[in-house]
Each structure stands twice: as structure tokens, then as C-alpha cells.
Amino acid sequence: MRISFCCADSKPEPWLDGLRAALPQAEISLWESGAPPADYAVVWAPPQQFFDEQNQLRAAFNIGAGVDALLKLRLPPGTQLVRLEDAGMSVQMAEYVCHALIRHFREFDAYEADARQGQWSFRKPRLRADWPVGIMGLGVLGKRVAKAVSGFEFPVLGWSRSQHAIEGMRCFAGGGQLDDFLSASKVLICLLPLTPDTRDILNRRNLSRLQPGGYVINVARGAHLVDEDLLQLLDSGHLAGATLDVFRTEPLPTEHPFWRHPKVLVTPHTSARTLRDETIAQIAGKIVAMEQGQTVAGVVDLGRGY
Ligand code: NAP
Ligand code: GLV
């Protein structure tokens, strides 16, 4: 069995060593043009030339959860695309989102400013019942975030494509229930995959429906958010702030207004990083299962786009 590794921005040696240790029976190499056809690929942001040449792949394993960038490429017919499922990302996402939520809810930025002035001053406690948290996307990451947020006793709502029933939270589904979901939410967390249906979903129309003083946390993809619409709603006062981890152009260009906006906190696409050991273990387990003729979870539905 041959496995080809092609990942932009990753030092290949530790990945190759880890994959070789996990799959000693396989021949594993760093892809280069003209390499013999492989059975499986482990990829992140490969060039189109990779799939044009490696056209006999049984499966391509993405070392991330989101496959939007890969779906812009022409995949060889018959190749399954497999995404990462959790692999240590969901707990990171839960801690990032809870930190952003609590930092805003408990006004830590204001306390920090006071402390720098040597001021011992209290703010009126907020009622968490007035801070319903709406989560867009109830997949692997959204569900883990919902559980963590519920642990702090915020009211939690969720919105997904198909109907879910999750204890302790109100679940909404589909375009028909989007407005009800938004108007019942004050904090909005985006954990959707980027697909033609979800691109630009954080737009003026939808963000205006959040309760006044709303807060936006986008940890999914930059193209979910219409930047100008968010800026307008922050400046009009309808929204109180935003924590943004993902952007239309990454790295976020130095001249972008998000960097300097007093109500926006920018982080560099770091809310849930790919962890090498967990990722290798998950991919190796799936390759072994596929070799034994089993079906594996996490296969992308190319029609749905996630
Ligand atoms: P997932 O398990 O595939 O879950 C996707 C969820 O979105 C599902 O609940 C799905 O609904 C829902 N959804 C999809 N299309 C929808 C639509 N048109 N309307 C309403 N709901 C829709 O994905 P995941 O593993 O949780 O990851 C989610 C995303 O997080 C990834 O695609 C990636 O873009 C992003 N991400 C970001 C980082 C970071 O560091 N910032 C790290 C990892 C992942 P159903 O349940 O009905 O299918
Ligand atoms: C990171 O953004 C991922 O999709 O895993």
C-alpha cells in the first residue's frame, strides 16, 4: 500500500515519521511530481497538480475538519474525501469559545482597563438568562461547544441543516427556522462548514435579527461573515462586539479595520489546531479499516459540500 503526503505549511518529517510508525506495512513518501500512483493521500491545501497526477487514490485524508478549500479542486473520480473528526480539536474549540463568551459576558476587558488605571470598581452583575447563546452548526465541534457553554448555565440554542434533539437545548433546523433561532439568540457562534448555502450567512439581514447588544464569535470560516455588515452593526451599536478567528484573507491584511476596531478581537486562525499525534492515529485507523473493507466515518458528501 502506498501513501502520499502533500501538505502545504507543515514540516513533513514529523508527519512522515508518525505515519510510518503507525502504518509500518505502508510505503509512505512526500509527494513530488512524477511519483508513482498512491492508494491513499494525506493532504492539506495540495495543488491541483497533485490530484491530476495522483488519480488512482482510494481516499484522500484532509488534515483538517473543513474541506471547503479542497472542494475547489477537481478530485479524481472515485476518490473518497475524508475529513478530520475532532482528533483533539473539539476541546480546543470549546475552551476558545467559552473564553470569548465569558470574557465578554463578565466584562473582563473593562476590568483590565480599570486595573491598568489602578481602579477598584465593580460592574453590575449580568443575568445569564438574558444571554442566550445560539450555535450555528451542531456537528462534531458545535455539539462539544454546546455542552461546554451549557456547563456555565447559559441558555443554549442550536441551528443545523437537519433537525437534532439535544437534551437541555432548543434546536432549530433549516432556512425556515433561521429567523426564529437568530431572534432568540444574543450571542452567535458560527461553527458551520463553508458551503454555497452558508457563504455570507453572517450578513446584515441575519445579524440584525440578533437581540440588541449581541455578540458574534466566528470560528468557522472567514467567508461566512460579510465584514462590512458586521462593522456597520457594531458602529450602529446593535452589536456589542465580536471575536473573530477566521478571515476572508489569511493572514488578515494589516490595513483591515478589524485589527484596530475597539469592539473586535482578532486571533490568527488558532481556535482549534490540528494535533499531529491524534490526527495520525485517526487517519491510520481509518486506512486500516478501509483496507479491511469497512466503511469509515467522516467521508465528505460532495453534493452537500461537507
Ligand atoms: P460537521 O461535524 O460536519 O458539522 C457541520 C454542522 O453544520 C452540522 O450540524 C450540519 O448540519 C450543519 N450545517 C451544514 N450546512 C448547513 C446549512 N446549510 N444550514 C444549517 N446547518 C448546516 O463539522 P465540524 O467538524 O463540527 O466543523 C465545522 C467547521 O468548523 C468546519 O467545517 C471548519 O470550517 C470549522 N473549523 C474551524 C477551525 C478553526 O481553527 N477555526 C478548526 C476546525 C474546524 P447537520 O447536522 O444537519 O448535518
Ligand atoms: C481548520 O480550520 C480546520 O478546518 O480543521
XYZ file of C-alpha atoms and ligand atoms in Angstrom:
359
model
C 0.000 0.000 0.000
C 1.349 3.419 -0.986
C 0.541 6.660 0.829
C 1.418 10.083 -0.483
C 1.772 13.074 1.875
C 1.211 16.565 0.475
C 0.609 19.319 2.988
C 1.410 22.974 2.489
C 2.779 24.780 5.560
C 3.603 21.622 7.551
C 7.108 20.354 8.231
C 6.845 16.948 6.530
C 9.401 14.898 8.531
C 7.459 14.500 11.805
C 4.323 13.628 9.822
C 6.140 11.069 7.690
C 7.818 9.551 10.768
C 4.488 9.374 12.616
C 2.639 7.836 9.673
C 5.426 5.277 9.151
C 5.304 4.303 12.824
C 1.516 3.947 12.731
C 1.423 2.076 9.398
C 4.673 0.068 9.161
C 3.249 -2.052 6.331
C 2.821 1.006 4.059
C 5.239 2.775 1.743
C 4.890 6.424 2.733
C 6.509 9.326 0.918
C 6.411 13.061 0.481
C 4.692 13.790 -2.826
C 6.702 15.097 -5.721
C 5.649 15.468 -9.316
C 6.090 12.211 -11.236
C 5.789 9.996 -8.131
C 4.159 6.569 -8.708
C 0.401 6.340 -8.020
C -0.546 6.060 -4.361
C -3.545 4.318 -2.802
C -4.171 6.948 -0.141
C -3.209 10.581 0.329
C -2.822 12.722 3.421
C -3.281 16.333 2.394
C -3.716 19.951 3.373
C -4.052 22.564 0.633
C -2.431 20.484 -2.133
C -2.059 21.968 -5.633
C -4.433 20.835 -8.396
C -1.421 19.108 -9.991
C -1.358 16.708 -7.042
C -4.825 15.314 -7.839
C -4.225 15.478 -11.591
C -1.234 13.162 -11.176
C -2.433 11.089 -8.202
C -5.613 9.978 -9.929
C -5.908 6.439 -8.566
C -6.420 7.322 -4.916
C -8.906 5.322 -2.935
C -9.175 8.106 -0.397
C -7.678 11.483 0.391
C -7.500 12.352 4.088
C -7.689 16.057 4.894
C -5.725 17.040 7.986
C -8.438 19.493 8.990
C -12.166 19.445 9.635
C -13.172 21.908 6.924
C -12.892 20.756 3.315
C -14.029 23.932 1.550
C -10.563 24.618 0.068
C -10.220 21.039 -1.211
C -13.635 21.145 -2.825
C -12.438 23.965 -5.085
C -10.132 21.416 -6.739
C -11.045 18.669 -9.241
C -10.784 15.400 -7.335
C -10.123 12.166 -9.214
C -13.373 10.279 -9.851
C -13.929 7.547 -7.294
C -11.645 9.075 -4.639
C -13.318 9.435 -1.258
C -12.561 12.618 0.622
C -12.293 12.057 4.368
C -12.217 14.924 6.839
C -10.841 15.051 10.359
C -13.426 14.368 13.046
C -12.461 16.021 16.309
C -8.983 14.470 16.760
C -8.404 16.780 19.725
C -9.977 19.856 18.109
C -13.323 19.916 19.882
C -11.937 20.552 23.371
C -9.780 23.372 21.995
C -12.814 24.858 20.290
C -14.854 24.584 23.473
C -12.219 26.384 25.541
C -11.749 29.115 22.909
C -15.481 29.813 22.587
C -16.130 29.713 26.348
C -13.212 32.083 26.877
C -14.548 34.546 24.287
C -18.088 34.296 25.652
C -17.105 34.710 29.306
C -14.555 37.422 28.590
C -17.371 39.477 27.072
C -20.165 38.465 29.467
C -18.044 39.128 32.584
C -16.597 42.338 31.037
C -13.001 41.297 31.588
C -11.777 43.825 29.018
C -13.346 46.646 31.056
C -11.887 45.256 34.309
C -8.499 45.017 32.646
C -8.709 48.685 31.578
C -9.770 49.664 35.120
C -6.947 47.675 36.653
C -4.407 49.441 34.459
C -5.704 52.724 35.941
C -5.439 51.294 39.476
C -9.241 51.422 39.807
C -11.165 49.115 42.162
C -14.635 49.379 40.610
C -17.450 46.879 40.227
C -19.846 46.426 37.361
C -23.427 45.314 37.832
C -23.637 41.517 37.511
C -25.334 40.382 34.306
C -28.037 37.727 34.296
C -27.058 34.770 32.155
C -30.762 34.195 31.425
C -30.528 37.421 29.367
C -27.645 35.978 27.328
C -28.981 33.118 25.198
C -26.166 31.594 23.150
C -27.010 30.419 19.632
C -24.725 27.917 17.932
C -24.848 27.593 14.137
C -23.750 24.075 13.234
C -24.377 21.130 15.530
C -21.701 18.808 14.202
C -18.681 17.400 15.996
C -17.473 20.831 17.113
C -20.817 22.578 17.600
C -22.121 19.850 19.906
C -18.967 19.914 22.050
C -19.180 23.711 22.310
C -22.876 23.487 23.224
C -22.042 21.088 26.043
C -19.305 23.366 27.386
C -21.473 26.513 27.200
C -24.361 24.679 28.903
C -21.934 23.829 31.707
C -21.848 27.551 32.548
C -25.667 27.563 32.628
C -26.248 29.908 29.701
C -29.429 29.168 27.766
C -28.202 27.365 24.631
C -29.847 27.167 21.209
C -28.650 25.350 18.131
C -29.286 25.542 14.401
C -28.393 22.900 11.826
C -29.476 21.602 8.445
C -31.350 18.567 9.769
C -33.361 18.513 12.989
C -31.442 17.488 16.119
C -32.795 16.675 19.578
C -30.224 17.507 22.259
C -31.101 17.489 25.916
C -31.037 20.923 27.546
C -31.049 22.980 24.358
C -33.584 24.335 21.874
C -32.793 23.022 18.417
C -33.821 24.732 15.185
C -33.302 23.443 11.661
C -33.208 24.694 8.104
C -33.820 28.040 6.469
C -37.428 28.101 7.669
C -36.367 28.285 11.321
C -33.317 30.514 10.933
C -35.068 33.773 11.858
C -36.632 32.241 14.997
C -33.218 30.907 16.013
C -31.500 34.260 15.457
C -34.104 36.365 17.237
C -33.905 34.046 20.253
C -30.071 34.438 20.409
C -27.909 37.210 21.844
C -24.516 35.587 21.333
C -23.983 33.917 17.969
C -21.312 31.275 17.451
C -20.610 30.128 13.891
C -19.433 26.534 13.543
C -20.805 25.789 10.095
C -18.865 24.298 7.214
C -18.325 26.728 4.342
C -20.624 25.637 1.502
C -22.591 27.507 -1.182
C -25.538 27.519 1.286
C -23.597 29.013 4.205
C -21.285 31.512 2.466
C -22.072 35.095 3.623
C -24.599 33.797 6.162
C -23.367 36.245 8.810
C -24.757 39.190 6.858
C -26.621 42.360 7.750
C -30.050 40.744 7.427
C -29.226 37.844 9.713
C -27.018 39.662 12.232
C -29.699 42.384 12.619
C -32.041 39.719 13.929
C -29.863 39.002 16.967
C -31.032 40.550 20.211
C -29.748 44.124 20.810
C -26.249 44.186 22.308
C -25.497 40.901 20.531
C -22.045 39.368 20.285
C -20.580 37.344 17.390
C -17.952 34.612 17.611
C -16.830 33.308 14.218
C -14.606 30.258 14.447
C -15.675 28.563 11.209
C -14.545 30.292 8.003
C -13.979 33.943 7.076
C -16.311 33.746 4.085
C -19.272 33.106 6.396
C -19.037 36.727 7.503
C -19.764 39.845 5.460
C -17.123 42.074 7.072
C -18.727 45.432 6.179
C -22.108 44.322 7.570
C -20.560 43.374 10.907
C -18.684 46.696 11.073
C -21.899 48.659 10.374
C -23.826 46.804 13.083
C -21.005 47.299 15.594
C -20.811 51.006 14.785
C -24.607 51.437 14.985
C -24.499 49.838 18.457
C -26.836 46.944 17.567
C -23.953 44.542 18.167
C -21.642 44.947 21.167
C -18.613 43.118 19.832
C -17.074 40.191 18.028
C -14.309 37.654 18.478
C -13.048 36.539 15.077
C -10.619 33.696 14.447
C -11.092 33.280 10.689
C -10.989 35.742 7.801
C -11.648 36.015 4.080
C -7.949 36.644 3.544
C -5.495 34.989 5.923
C -3.257 36.323 7.333
C -5.655 39.250 7.887
C -4.181 42.166 5.862
C -2.553 44.850 8.052
C -4.879 47.552 6.727
C -8.079 45.635 7.603
C -10.290 47.621 10.042
C -10.852 44.546 12.252
C -7.295 44.884 13.620
C -7.959 48.268 15.171
C -11.698 48.167 15.892
C -12.231 48.584 19.651
C -15.093 46.070 19.678
C -13.321 43.350 17.683
C -10.840 40.792 18.972
C -8.767 39.103 16.255
C -6.937 35.794 16.664
C -4.893 34.125 13.891
C -6.999 31.042 12.964
C -5.952 29.244 16.087
C -9.171 28.289 17.873
C -8.738 24.561 17.148
C -5.385 23.475 15.764
C -4.680 20.166 14.088
C -2.814 17.968 16.567
C -0.325 15.714 14.824
C -0.412 12.594 17.000
C -4.222 12.480 17.289
C -4.558 13.154 13.563
C -2.127 10.423 12.542
C -3.849 7.934 14.871
C -7.272 8.757 13.393
C -6.128 8.570 9.765
C -4.105 5.380 10.293
C -7.106 3.748 11.990
C -9.315 4.642 9.034
C -6.806 3.376 6.471
C -6.574 0.030 8.291
C -10.392 -0.143 8.421
C -10.680 0.642 4.693
C -8.076 -1.993 3.870
C -10.278 -4.481 5.749
C -13.250 -3.466 3.625
C -15.013 -1.493 6.341
C -16.728 1.839 5.825
C -15.372 4.766 7.812
C -16.958 7.875 9.281
C -16.088 11.382 8.157
C -16.453 10.765 4.415
C -17.438 14.055 2.810
C -20.723 14.163 0.921
C -19.590 16.007 -2.192
C -23.154 17.033 -3.037
C -23.731 18.681 0.364
C -20.227 20.141 0.471
C -19.339 18.873 3.965
P -19.534 18.853 10.975
O -19.410 17.794 12.026
O -19.611 18.465 9.553
O -20.827 19.720 11.359
C -21.376 20.661 10.489
C -22.684 21.162 11.079
O -23.152 22.259 10.258
C -23.791 20.106 11.070
O -24.566 20.214 12.244
C -24.619 20.492 9.846
O -25.986 20.140 9.940
C -24.505 21.997 9.889
N -24.785 22.570 8.565
C -24.158 22.324 7.389
N -24.746 23.015 6.381
C -25.768 23.696 6.948
C -26.768 24.567 6.435
N -26.828 24.875 5.129
N -27.686 25.068 7.286
C -27.646 24.750 8.608
N -26.726 23.925 9.166
C -25.807 23.405 8.333
O -18.330 19.894 11.114
P -17.366 20.186 12.374
O -16.329 19.144 12.492
O -18.214 20.487 13.550
O -16.645 21.530 11.850
C -17.369 22.678 11.491
C -16.476 23.691 10.814
O -15.590 24.300 11.749
C -15.512 23.121 9.754
O -16.160 22.893 8.528
C -14.455 24.211 9.657
O -14.819 25.137 8.658
C -14.509 24.887 11.029
N -13.269 24.679 11.798
C -12.543 25.761 12.176
C -11.385 25.586 12.914
C -10.586 26.763 13.390
O -9.468 26.585 13.883
N -11.080 27.972 13.282
C -10.967 24.297 13.276
C -11.740 23.217 12.875
C -12.889 23.410 12.133
P -26.461 18.594 10.050
O -26.112 18.197 11.475
O -27.912 18.654 9.819
O -25.666 17.843 9.016
C -9.292 24.273 10.489
O -9.709 25.354 10.217
C -9.950 23.049 10.128
O -10.870 23.079 9.302
O -9.550 22.000 10.660
